């Protein structure tokens, strides 16, 4: 018990120092990145981070509220009317991601199922939970997807910082003190009641997002998110990502780390190139298109987008659209691509019955 308290104190102090330094430097989402790096340092040093299992879902539900503020009824109508642009952007990122995963599998950098599931460009928690039912090593998949989230978060924060520096500062928390707070608390409470019955890792984020959109767009409720509620959520999301990088996991993937890192960097570069035509076709600024195609976690991208002067509704709509498509098609894509990898057919057959149960 004393050891856990000591680790938590060290983690908190280190997070405060790193986040404070990044805030002084003007980096967007400093309260996410600082704690994330601090958690990685503690985890790699052998410390077990005592994070209560109820905190990450709570933080996700609050970030869901942050995203809901961007997805108004007008934005949803625009998504429907320009569905071809959104589907084109979503499937382009998915194609690049799974192609790189297939290459990693062919080169035997990672086992075939791990490489394919770990290459998923989003829905990190959901993919980590689903992959085990399809024969993939959950620990290795978690390493791949959270390494991608970490690298994408760092890259997008740096790019956003350059843009913010050239266009002026932007508020860290998009709050309005003149609006009520109580609807936010009711939605978070309802989310906490509903999500335990849903077998989906990102259920807190999605349920909170859906309830927020319903209240604002259809019930006409306008409310704010207090800074003292958002700030701890940023920190918890950062700790949740960073704690995955334990010494044990890194020991298993040390040889594959350079190749997986290179693959993720190629993915980031590919999505950045994809943002050029998307910006022209969708008539949005380049940074908005870049964040929309960014293959990071929807929650971390939401935090970065909220502190950057961009088209936040467009970014969030694209991120959520890709998330929903991934949940629907990622198992099918991974299973289909495995058939083209040597030595994976037997694994597919042995998992067929279990896969069918999972999909239904």
Short mmCIF file of C-alpha atoms in Angstrom, two decimals, residues 13-192:
data_model
loop_
_atom_site.label_atom_id
_atom_site.label_comp_id
_atom_site.label_asym_id
_atom_site.label_seq_id
_atom_site.Cartn_x
_atom_site.Cartn_y
_atom_site.Cartn_z
CA UNK A 13 5.00 15.23 -9.25
CA UNK A 14 6.69 14.11 -12.47
CA UNK A 15 3.47 14.75 -14.42
CA UNK A 16 3.20 18.24 -12.92
CA UNK A 17 6.80 19.10 -13.82
CA UNK A 18 6.53 17.80 -17.41
CA UNK A 19 3.07 19.28 -18.01
CA UNK A 20 4.21 22.62 -16.57
CA UNK A 21 7.25 22.67 -18.84
CA UNK A 22 5.13 21.87 -21.89
CA UNK A 23 2.60 24.56 -20.92
CA UNK A 24 5.40 27.12 -20.71
CA UNK A 25 6.60 25.96 -24.13
CA UNK A 26 3.07 26.49 -25.46
CA UNK A 27 2.52 22.90 -26.63
CA UNK A 28 -1.16 21.98 -27.13
CA UNK A 29 -2.54 19.24 -24.86
CA UNK A 30 0.34 19.66 -22.39
CA UNK A 31 -1.86 18.21 -19.65
CA UNK A 32 -2.20 15.05 -21.75
CA UNK A 33 1.37 14.68 -23.03
CA UNK A 34 3.17 15.50 -19.76
CA UNK A 35 1.36 12.82 -17.72
CA UNK A 36 1.66 10.36 -20.62
CA UNK A 37 5.47 10.72 -20.70
CA UNK A 38 5.59 10.58 -16.90
CA UNK A 39 3.61 7.33 -16.88
CA UNK A 40 5.94 5.81 -19.48
CA UNK A 41 8.99 6.74 -17.37
CA UNK A 42 7.45 5.21 -14.24
CA UNK A 43 6.23 2.07 -16.05
CA UNK A 44 9.56 1.45 -17.82
CA UNK A 45 11.35 1.95 -14.48
CA UNK A 46 9.41 -1.01 -13.12
CA UNK A 47 6.72 0.85 -11.19
CA UNK A 48 3.14 -0.43 -11.25
CA UNK A 49 0.86 2.57 -11.64
CA UNK A 50 -2.07 2.24 -9.20
CA UNK A 51 -4.82 3.66 -11.42
CA UNK A 52 -8.32 2.82 -10.20
CA UNK A 53 -10.18 0.93 -12.94
CA UNK A 54 -13.16 3.31 -12.63
CA UNK A 55 -11.14 6.40 -13.50
CA UNK A 56 -10.36 5.77 -17.23
CA UNK A 57 -14.05 5.21 -18.14
CA UNK A 58 -14.95 8.36 -16.20
CA UNK A 59 -12.27 10.36 -18.02
CA UNK A 60 -13.40 8.96 -21.37
CA UNK A 61 -17.00 10.00 -20.69
CA UNK A 62 -15.86 13.56 -19.94
CA UNK A 63 -13.79 13.66 -23.14
CA UNK A 64 -16.92 12.38 -24.90
CA UNK A 65 -18.64 15.55 -23.68
CA UNK A 66 -15.79 17.61 -25.10
CA UNK A 67 -16.33 15.95 -28.48
CA UNK A 68 -20.11 16.33 -28.29
CA UNK A 69 -19.74 20.12 -28.10
CA UNK A 70 -18.35 20.02 -31.64
CA UNK A 71 -20.90 17.67 -33.22
CA UNK A 72 -23.95 19.89 -33.52
CA UNK A 73 -27.01 19.00 -35.59
CA UNK A 74 -25.73 21.25 -38.37
CA UNK A 75 -22.44 19.36 -38.47
CA UNK A 76 -24.20 15.98 -38.54
CA UNK A 77 -26.31 17.13 -41.48
CA UNK A 78 -23.17 18.25 -43.27
CA UNK A 79 -21.60 14.83 -42.70
CA UNK A 80 -24.63 13.14 -44.27
CA UNK A 81 -24.71 15.52 -47.23
CA UNK A 82 -20.96 15.05 -47.88
CA UNK A 83 -20.82 11.34 -47.06
CA UNK A 84 -18.54 10.55 -50.00
CA UNK A 85 -15.80 12.86 -48.68
CA UNK A 86 -15.98 11.36 -45.20
CA UNK A 87 -16.02 7.75 -46.40
CA UNK A 88 -13.17 8.46 -48.81
CA UNK A 89 -11.05 9.96 -46.04
CA UNK A 90 -11.91 7.18 -43.59
CA UNK A 91 -11.19 4.28 -45.93
CA UNK A 92 -8.01 5.88 -47.27
CA UNK A 93 -6.52 5.93 -43.76
CA UNK A 94 -7.71 2.37 -43.10
CA UNK A 95 -6.17 1.18 -46.38
CA UNK A 96 -2.78 2.73 -45.58
CA UNK A 97 -2.80 1.35 -42.04
CA UNK A 98 -3.68 -2.25 -42.80
CA UNK A 99 -1.30 -2.28 -45.79
CA UNK A 100 1.56 -1.39 -43.44
CA UNK A 101 0.36 -4.04 -40.98
CA UNK A 102 0.37 -6.65 -43.76
CA UNK A 103 3.95 -5.67 -44.67
CA UNK A 104 5.03 -6.08 -41.03
CA UNK A 105 3.40 -9.49 -40.99
CA UNK A 106 5.06 -10.55 -44.27
CA UNK A 107 8.44 -9.46 -42.93
CA UNK A 108 7.71 -11.42 -39.72
CA UNK A 109 8.40 -8.36 -37.58
CA UNK A 110 5.32 -9.35 -35.57
CA UNK A 111 3.06 -12.42 -35.71
CA UNK A 112 0.52 -12.03 -38.52
CA UNK A 113 -2.57 -11.54 -36.38
CA UNK A 114 -0.76 -9.12 -34.05
CA UNK A 115 0.62 -7.03 -36.94
CA UNK A 116 -2.80 -6.69 -38.55
CA UNK A 117 -4.78 -5.93 -35.41
CA UNK A 118 -2.04 -3.64 -34.11
CA UNK A 119 -2.09 -1.62 -37.33
CA UNK A 120 -5.68 -0.48 -36.77
CA UNK A 121 -5.73 3.36 -37.15
CA UNK A 122 -7.87 4.15 -34.14
CA UNK A 123 -10.21 2.51 -31.61
CA UNK A 124 -7.17 1.43 -29.59
CA UNK A 125 -9.06 0.16 -26.55
CA UNK A 126 -11.70 -1.63 -28.61
CA UNK A 127 -9.09 -3.30 -30.86
CA UNK A 128 -7.09 -4.43 -27.82
CA UNK A 129 -10.18 -6.07 -26.32
CA UNK A 130 -11.43 -7.63 -29.56
CA UNK A 131 -8.15 -9.05 -30.87
CA UNK A 132 -7.83 -11.84 -28.30
CA UNK A 133 -11.00 -13.50 -29.61
CA UNK A 134 -9.33 -13.68 -33.03
CA UNK A 135 -6.15 -15.38 -31.84
CA UNK A 136 -3.90 -12.33 -31.45
CA UNK A 137 -1.64 -11.73 -28.44
CA UNK A 138 -3.48 -8.97 -26.57
CA UNK A 139 -0.32 -7.67 -24.91
CA UNK A 140 1.56 -7.22 -28.20
CA UNK A 141 -1.45 -5.65 -29.92
CA UNK A 142 -1.79 -3.21 -27.01
CA UNK A 143 1.88 -2.27 -27.42
CA UNK A 144 1.44 -1.58 -31.15
CA UNK A 145 -1.75 0.47 -30.90
CA UNK A 146 -0.61 2.53 -27.91
CA UNK A 147 2.81 3.16 -29.44
CA UNK A 148 0.94 4.55 -32.43
CA UNK A 149 -1.26 6.69 -30.15
CA UNK A 150 1.84 7.97 -28.34
CA UNK A 151 3.75 8.86 -31.51
CA UNK A 152 0.71 10.38 -33.21
CA UNK A 153 -0.08 12.48 -30.12
CA UNK A 154 3.47 13.83 -30.02
CA UNK A 155 3.52 14.52 -33.77
CA UNK A 156 0.14 16.25 -33.88
CA UNK A 157 0.98 18.35 -30.82
CA UNK A 158 4.21 19.57 -32.41
CA UNK A 159 2.49 20.40 -35.71
CA UNK A 160 -0.36 22.14 -33.86
CA UNK A 161 2.14 24.09 -31.77
CA UNK A 162 3.79 25.44 -34.93
CA UNK A 163 0.42 26.56 -36.28
CA UNK A 164 -0.72 28.05 -32.95
CA UNK A 165 2.55 29.96 -32.67
CA UNK A 166 2.00 31.52 -36.08
CA UNK A 167 -1.72 32.26 -35.62
CA UNK A 168 -1.84 33.32 -31.97
CA UNK A 169 -2.79 31.59 -28.74
CA UNK A 170 -5.91 29.50 -28.23
CA UNK A 171 -7.64 28.74 -24.91
CA UNK A 172 -6.58 25.50 -23.23
CA UNK A 173 -10.14 24.75 -22.09
CA UNK A 174 -13.10 25.66 -24.36
CA UNK A 175 -15.43 26.57 -21.47
CA UNK A 176 -18.17 29.18 -21.05
CA UNK A 177 -18.70 30.24 -17.40
CA UNK A 178 -22.13 31.73 -18.23
CA UNK A 179 -23.64 28.33 -19.09
CA UNK A 180 -24.87 25.73 -16.56
CA UNK A 181 -22.82 22.68 -15.59
CA UNK A 182 -25.49 20.30 -14.30
CA UNK A 183 -26.36 18.64 -17.68
CA UNK A 184 -22.73 17.50 -17.94
CA UNK A 185 -22.90 15.76 -14.55
CA UNK A 186 -26.20 14.07 -15.42
CA UNK A 187 -24.80 12.74 -18.70
CA UNK A 188 -21.62 11.46 -17.04
CA UNK A 189 -23.72 9.75 -14.35
CA UNK A 190 -26.00 8.13 -16.95
CA UNK A 191 -22.95 6.97 -18.88
CA UNK A 192 -21.53 5.34 -15.75
#
